[in-house]
Short mmCIF file of C-alpha atoms and ligand atoms in Angstrom, two decimals:
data_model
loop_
_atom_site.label_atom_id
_atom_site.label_comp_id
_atom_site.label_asym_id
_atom_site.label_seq_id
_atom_site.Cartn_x
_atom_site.Cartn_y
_atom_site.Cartn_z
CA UNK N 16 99.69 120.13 103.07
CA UNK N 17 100.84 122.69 106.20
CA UNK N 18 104.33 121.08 106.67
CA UNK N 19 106.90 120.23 104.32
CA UNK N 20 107.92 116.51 103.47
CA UNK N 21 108.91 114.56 106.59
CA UNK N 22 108.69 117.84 108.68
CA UNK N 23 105.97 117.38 110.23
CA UNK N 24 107.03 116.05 113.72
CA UNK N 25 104.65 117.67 116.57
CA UNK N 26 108.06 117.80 118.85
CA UNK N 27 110.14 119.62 116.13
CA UNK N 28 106.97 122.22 116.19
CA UNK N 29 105.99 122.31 120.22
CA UNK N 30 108.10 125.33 120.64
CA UNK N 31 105.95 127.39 118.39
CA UNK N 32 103.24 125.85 119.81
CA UNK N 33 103.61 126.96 123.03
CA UNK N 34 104.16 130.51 121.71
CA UNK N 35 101.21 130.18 119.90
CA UNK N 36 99.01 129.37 122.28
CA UNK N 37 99.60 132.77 124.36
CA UNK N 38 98.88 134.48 121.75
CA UNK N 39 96.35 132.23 120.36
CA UNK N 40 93.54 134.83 122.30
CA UNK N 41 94.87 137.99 120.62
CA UNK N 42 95.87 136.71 116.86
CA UNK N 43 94.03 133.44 116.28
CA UNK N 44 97.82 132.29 115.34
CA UNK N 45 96.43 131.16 111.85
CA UNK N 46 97.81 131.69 108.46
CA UNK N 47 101.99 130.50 109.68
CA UNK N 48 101.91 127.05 107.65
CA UNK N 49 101.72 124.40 109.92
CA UNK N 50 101.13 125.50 112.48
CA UNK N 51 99.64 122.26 115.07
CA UNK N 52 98.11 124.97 117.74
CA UNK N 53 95.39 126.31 115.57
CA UNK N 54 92.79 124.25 117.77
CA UNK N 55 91.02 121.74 116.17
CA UNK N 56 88.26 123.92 114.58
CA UNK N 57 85.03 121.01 113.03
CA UNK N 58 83.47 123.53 110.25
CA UNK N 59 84.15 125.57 107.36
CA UNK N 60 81.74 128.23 108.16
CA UNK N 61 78.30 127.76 106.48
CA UNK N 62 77.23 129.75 103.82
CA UNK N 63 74.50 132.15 104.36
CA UNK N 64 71.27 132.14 102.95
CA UNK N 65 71.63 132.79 99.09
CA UNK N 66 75.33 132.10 99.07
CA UNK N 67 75.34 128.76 97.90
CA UNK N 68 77.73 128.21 94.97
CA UNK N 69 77.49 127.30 91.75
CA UNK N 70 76.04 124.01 90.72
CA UNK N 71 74.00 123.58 93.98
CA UNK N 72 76.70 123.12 96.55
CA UNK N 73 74.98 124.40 99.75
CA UNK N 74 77.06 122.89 102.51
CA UNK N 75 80.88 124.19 103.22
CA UNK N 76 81.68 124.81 100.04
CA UNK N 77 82.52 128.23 101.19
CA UNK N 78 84.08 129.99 97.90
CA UNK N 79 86.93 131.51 99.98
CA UNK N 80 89.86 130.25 98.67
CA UNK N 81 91.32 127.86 100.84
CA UNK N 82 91.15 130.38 104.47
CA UNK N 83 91.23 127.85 106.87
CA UNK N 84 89.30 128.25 110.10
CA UNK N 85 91.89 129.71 112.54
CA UNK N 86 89.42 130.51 115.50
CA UNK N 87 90.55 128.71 118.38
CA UNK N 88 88.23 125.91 119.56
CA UNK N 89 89.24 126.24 123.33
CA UNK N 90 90.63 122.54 122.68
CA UNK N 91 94.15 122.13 123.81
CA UNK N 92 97.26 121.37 121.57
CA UNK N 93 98.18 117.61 121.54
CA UNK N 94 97.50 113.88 120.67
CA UNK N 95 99.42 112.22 117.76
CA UNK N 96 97.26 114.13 115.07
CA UNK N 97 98.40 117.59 115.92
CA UNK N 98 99.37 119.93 113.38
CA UNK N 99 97.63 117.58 110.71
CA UNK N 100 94.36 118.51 108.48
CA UNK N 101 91.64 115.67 107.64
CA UNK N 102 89.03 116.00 105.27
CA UNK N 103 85.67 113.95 105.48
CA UNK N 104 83.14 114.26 102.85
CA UNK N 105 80.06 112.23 103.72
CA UNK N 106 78.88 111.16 100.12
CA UNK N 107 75.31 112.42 98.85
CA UNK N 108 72.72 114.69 100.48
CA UNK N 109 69.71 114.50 102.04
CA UNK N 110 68.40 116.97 99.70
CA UNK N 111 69.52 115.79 96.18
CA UNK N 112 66.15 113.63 95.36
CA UNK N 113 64.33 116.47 95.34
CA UNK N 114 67.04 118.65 93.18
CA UNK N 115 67.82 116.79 90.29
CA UNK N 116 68.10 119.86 87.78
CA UNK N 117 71.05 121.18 90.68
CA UNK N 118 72.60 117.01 91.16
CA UNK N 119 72.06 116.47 87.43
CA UNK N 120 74.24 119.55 85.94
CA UNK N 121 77.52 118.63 84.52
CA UNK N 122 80.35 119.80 86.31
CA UNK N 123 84.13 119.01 85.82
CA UNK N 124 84.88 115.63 87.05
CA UNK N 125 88.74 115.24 85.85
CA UNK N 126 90.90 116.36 82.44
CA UNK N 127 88.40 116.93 79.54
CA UNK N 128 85.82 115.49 81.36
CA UNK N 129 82.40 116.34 83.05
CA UNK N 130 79.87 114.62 85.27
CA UNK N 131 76.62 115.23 86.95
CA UNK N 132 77.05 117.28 89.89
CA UNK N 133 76.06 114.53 92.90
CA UNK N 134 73.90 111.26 92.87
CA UNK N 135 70.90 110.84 95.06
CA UNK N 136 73.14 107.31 96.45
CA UNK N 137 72.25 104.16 97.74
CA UNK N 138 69.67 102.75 100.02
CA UNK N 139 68.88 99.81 102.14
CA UNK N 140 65.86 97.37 101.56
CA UNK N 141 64.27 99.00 104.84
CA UNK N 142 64.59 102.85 103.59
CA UNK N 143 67.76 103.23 105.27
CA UNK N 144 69.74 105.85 103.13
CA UNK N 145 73.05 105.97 101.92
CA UNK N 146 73.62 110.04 102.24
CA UNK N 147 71.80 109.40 106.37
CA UNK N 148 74.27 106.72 106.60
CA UNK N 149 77.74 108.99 105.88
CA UNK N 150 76.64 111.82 107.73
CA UNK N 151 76.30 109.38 110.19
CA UNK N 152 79.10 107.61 109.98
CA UNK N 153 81.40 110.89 108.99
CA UNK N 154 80.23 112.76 112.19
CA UNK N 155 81.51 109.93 114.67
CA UNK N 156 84.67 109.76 112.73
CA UNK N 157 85.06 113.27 112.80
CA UNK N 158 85.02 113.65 116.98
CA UNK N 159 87.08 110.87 116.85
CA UNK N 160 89.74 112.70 114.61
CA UNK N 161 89.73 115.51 116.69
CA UNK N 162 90.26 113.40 119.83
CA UNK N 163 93.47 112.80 118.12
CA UNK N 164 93.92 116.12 117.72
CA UNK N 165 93.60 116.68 114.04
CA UNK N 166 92.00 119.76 112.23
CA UNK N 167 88.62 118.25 110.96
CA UNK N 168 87.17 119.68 107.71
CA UNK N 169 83.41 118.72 106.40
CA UNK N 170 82.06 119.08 103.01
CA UNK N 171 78.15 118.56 104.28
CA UNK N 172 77.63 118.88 108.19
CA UNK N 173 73.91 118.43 107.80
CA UNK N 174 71.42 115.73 105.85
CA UNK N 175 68.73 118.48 104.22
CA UNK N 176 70.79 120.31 101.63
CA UNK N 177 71.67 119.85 97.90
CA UNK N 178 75.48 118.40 96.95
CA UNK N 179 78.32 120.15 96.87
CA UNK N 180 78.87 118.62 93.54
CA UNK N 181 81.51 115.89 93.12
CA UNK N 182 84.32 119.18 92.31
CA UNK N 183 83.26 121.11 94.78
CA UNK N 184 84.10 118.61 97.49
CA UNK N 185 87.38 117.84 95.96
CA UNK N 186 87.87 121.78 95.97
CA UNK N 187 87.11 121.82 99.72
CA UNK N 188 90.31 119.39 100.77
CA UNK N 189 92.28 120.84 98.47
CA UNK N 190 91.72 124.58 99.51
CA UNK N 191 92.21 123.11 103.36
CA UNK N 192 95.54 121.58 102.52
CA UNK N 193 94.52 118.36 104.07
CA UNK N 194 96.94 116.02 104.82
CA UNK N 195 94.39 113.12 104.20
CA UNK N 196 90.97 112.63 102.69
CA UNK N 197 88.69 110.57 102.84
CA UNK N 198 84.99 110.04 101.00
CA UNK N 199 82.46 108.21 102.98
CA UNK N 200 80.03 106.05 100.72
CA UNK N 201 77.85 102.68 101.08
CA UNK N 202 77.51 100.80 97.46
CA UNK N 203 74.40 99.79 96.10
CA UNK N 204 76.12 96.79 94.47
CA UNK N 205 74.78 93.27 93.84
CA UNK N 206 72.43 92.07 96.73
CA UNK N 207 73.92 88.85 96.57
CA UNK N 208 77.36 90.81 96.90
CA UNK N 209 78.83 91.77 100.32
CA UNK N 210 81.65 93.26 101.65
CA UNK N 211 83.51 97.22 101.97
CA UNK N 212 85.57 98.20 99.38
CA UNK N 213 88.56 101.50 99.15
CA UNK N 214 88.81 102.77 96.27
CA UNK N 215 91.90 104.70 95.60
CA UNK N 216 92.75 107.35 92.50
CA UNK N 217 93.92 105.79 89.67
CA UNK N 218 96.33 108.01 87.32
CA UNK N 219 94.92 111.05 85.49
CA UNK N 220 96.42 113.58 84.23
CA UNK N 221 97.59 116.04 87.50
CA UNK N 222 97.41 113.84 89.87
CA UNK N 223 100.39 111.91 89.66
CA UNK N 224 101.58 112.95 93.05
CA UNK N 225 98.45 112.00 94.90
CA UNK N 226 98.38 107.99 93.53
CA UNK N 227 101.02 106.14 95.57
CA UNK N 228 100.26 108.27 99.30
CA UNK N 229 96.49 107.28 98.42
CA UNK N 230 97.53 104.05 97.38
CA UNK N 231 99.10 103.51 101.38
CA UNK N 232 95.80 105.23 102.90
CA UNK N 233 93.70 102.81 100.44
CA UNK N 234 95.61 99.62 102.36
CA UNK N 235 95.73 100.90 105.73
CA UNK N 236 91.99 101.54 105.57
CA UNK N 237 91.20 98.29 103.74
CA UNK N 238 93.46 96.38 106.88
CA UNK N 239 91.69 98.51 109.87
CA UNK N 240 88.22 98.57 108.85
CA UNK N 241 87.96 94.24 108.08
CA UNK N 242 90.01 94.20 111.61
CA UNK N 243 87.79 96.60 113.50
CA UNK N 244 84.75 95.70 112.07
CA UNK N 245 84.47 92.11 111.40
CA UNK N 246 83.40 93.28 108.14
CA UNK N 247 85.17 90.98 105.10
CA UNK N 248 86.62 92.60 101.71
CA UNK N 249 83.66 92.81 99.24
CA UNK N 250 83.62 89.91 97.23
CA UNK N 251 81.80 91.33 94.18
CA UNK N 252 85.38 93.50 93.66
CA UNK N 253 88.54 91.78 92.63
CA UNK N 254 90.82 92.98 94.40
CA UNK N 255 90.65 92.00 98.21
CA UNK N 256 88.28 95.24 99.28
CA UNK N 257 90.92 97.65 97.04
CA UNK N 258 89.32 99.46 93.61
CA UNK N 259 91.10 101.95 91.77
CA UNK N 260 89.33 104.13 89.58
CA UNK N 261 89.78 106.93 87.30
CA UNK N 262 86.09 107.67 86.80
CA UNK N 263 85.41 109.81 89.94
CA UNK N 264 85.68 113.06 89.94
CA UNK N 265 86.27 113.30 93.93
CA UNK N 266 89.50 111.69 93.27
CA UNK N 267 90.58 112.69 89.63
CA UNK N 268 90.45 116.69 91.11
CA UNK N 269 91.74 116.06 94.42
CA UNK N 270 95.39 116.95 94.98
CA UNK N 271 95.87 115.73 98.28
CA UNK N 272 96.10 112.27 99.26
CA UNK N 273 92.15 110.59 99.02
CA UNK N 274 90.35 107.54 98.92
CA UNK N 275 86.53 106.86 99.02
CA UNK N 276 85.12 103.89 101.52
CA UNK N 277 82.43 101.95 100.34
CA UNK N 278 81.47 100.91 104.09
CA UNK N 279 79.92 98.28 103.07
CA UNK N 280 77.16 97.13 100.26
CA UNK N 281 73.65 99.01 101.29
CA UNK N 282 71.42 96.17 98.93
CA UNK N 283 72.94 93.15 100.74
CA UNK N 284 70.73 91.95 103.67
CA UNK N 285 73.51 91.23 105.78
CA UNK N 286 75.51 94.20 105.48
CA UNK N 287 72.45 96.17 105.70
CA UNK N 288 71.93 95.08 109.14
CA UNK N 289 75.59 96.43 110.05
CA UNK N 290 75.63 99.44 108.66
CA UNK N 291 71.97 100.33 110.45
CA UNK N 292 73.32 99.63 113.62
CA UNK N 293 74.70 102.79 115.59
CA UNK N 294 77.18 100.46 117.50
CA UNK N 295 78.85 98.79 114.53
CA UNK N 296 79.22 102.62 113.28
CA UNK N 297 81.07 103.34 115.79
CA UNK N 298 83.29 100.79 115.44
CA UNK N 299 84.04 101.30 112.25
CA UNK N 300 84.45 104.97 112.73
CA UNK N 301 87.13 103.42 115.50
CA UNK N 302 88.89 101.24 112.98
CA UNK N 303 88.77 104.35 110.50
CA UNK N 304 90.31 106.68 112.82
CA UNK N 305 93.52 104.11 113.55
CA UNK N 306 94.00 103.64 110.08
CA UNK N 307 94.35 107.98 109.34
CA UNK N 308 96.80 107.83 112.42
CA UNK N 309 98.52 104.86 111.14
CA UNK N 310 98.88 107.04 107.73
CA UNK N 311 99.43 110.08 109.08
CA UNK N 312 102.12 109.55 111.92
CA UNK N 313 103.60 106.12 110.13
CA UNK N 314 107.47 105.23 110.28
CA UNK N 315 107.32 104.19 106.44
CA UNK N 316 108.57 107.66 106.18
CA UNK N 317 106.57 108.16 102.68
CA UNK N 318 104.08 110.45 104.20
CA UNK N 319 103.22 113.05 101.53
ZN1 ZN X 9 77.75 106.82 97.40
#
């Protein structure tokens, strides 16, 4: 998190701003804590060839200890995300079918526990897949994000590589101090079940702070997404499109605020036909995008 609790007001901060951006040429103006004029920046830099980390992360997971990009973008200062850090992790990989010794090594997924590394994901009766679909997805959320002016960080930016594993991507939002998270992910539930679900961190063990901001992100995405997509709550999940789990390791190692979206159920006919088309993606990426500004600038006055 850049800015401390209730702080971070883009007015209280324009003055640095402005100072920032003269010098934002010389200095990059990166590294002051909260600062809003580091320009929107999309990517952790990719890892060269041979860097890849442990456990078969090969996309963003960077290693470098939570440097955030501080290159200016040439994008000015502004909009009511400034000064604010999202994370997107578009679930699965394009990659992972054909690595299952790298997806299938256990890596820590929460206290005393361990998982496999990443899941090959879901897929739709017509060969539509689940790790195409929240690249997809992630990537028109992520120009919308920084349309609003928010600092947009990726754990995959491509659909050909191998993870990062399930820690690695809660690693990623963590090191960037992100002010919001969110995991992008398409069920492979029931085929007779349809429906998006949020699923929001249930208590483990260090993570107590995280559970009620996720909690508000969890609702405010479950309202905006049946709203802007005409999509309906799944109804193979009890509780009106919310879950909250304890079992994923995205969430149970994250310590900023995090939810995953199951956008909608990949083995249901109905939903398929949604989630394939490019139009209803970028509606939902619309309704997504309202719900981090409704979280992120709200008047509740609980942002984390
Ligand atoms: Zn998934």
């Amino acid at each position: 998190m850049p800015n401390g609790p209730s702080s971070a007001r883009p007015a209280l901060l324009l003055p640095a701003s402005l100072a920032c951006a003269a010098l934002l040429a010389l200095t990059g103006c990166s590294g002051s804590g909260g600062d809003p004029s580091t320009a929107p920046t999309s990517l952790l830099p990719l890892p060269g060839p041979g860097e890849e980390g442990e456990g078969g992360g090969k996309d963003g997971a960077d290693g470098s200890g939570g440097e955030r990009p501080g290159e200016g973008g040439g994008k000015p200062d502004g909009g009511p995300l400034a000064g604010t850090t999202v994370l997107i992790d578009p679930g699965h990989n394009g990659g992972n079918a054909d690595a299952p010794e790298e997806i299938n090594e256990q890596v820590p997924s929460g206290p005393g526990e361990k998982k496999a590394c990443d899941t090959v994901g879901a897929e739709s009766a017509s060969g539509y897949p689940e790790h195409e679909f929240t690249l997809d997805l992630s990537l028109l959320l992520r120009d919308r994000l920084e349309a609003e002016g928010a600092e947009v960080v990726m754990t995959r930016t491509d659909d050909d590589g191998v993870g990062p594993c399930v820690n690695e991507r809660a690693e990623i939002g963590n090191d960037a101090e992100a002010d919001a998270a969110i995991s992008v992910h398409a069920d492979g539930g029931p085929e007779s079940g349809s429906g998006f679900h949020v699923i929001a961190p249930g208590e483990v063990e260090g993570n107590a702070d995280i559970v009620v901001p996720s909690a508000r992100l969890a609702g405010l995405l479950r309202d905006a997404y049946a709203e802007g997509t005409g999509m309906d709550p799944a109804d193979y999940i009890a509780e009106e499109g919310l879950d909250e789990r304890t079992d994923l390791g995205g969430l149970n190692l994250s310590t900023v605020p995090k939810v995953f979206l199951e956008a909608g159920n990949m083995r249901n006919p109905g939903d398929a036909k949604r989630l394939e088309d490019g139009e209803w993606r970028e509606r939902a990426a619309d309704a997504i995008t309202g719900a981090v500004v409704d979280f992120l600038t709200g008047a509740e006055g609980d942002r984390p």
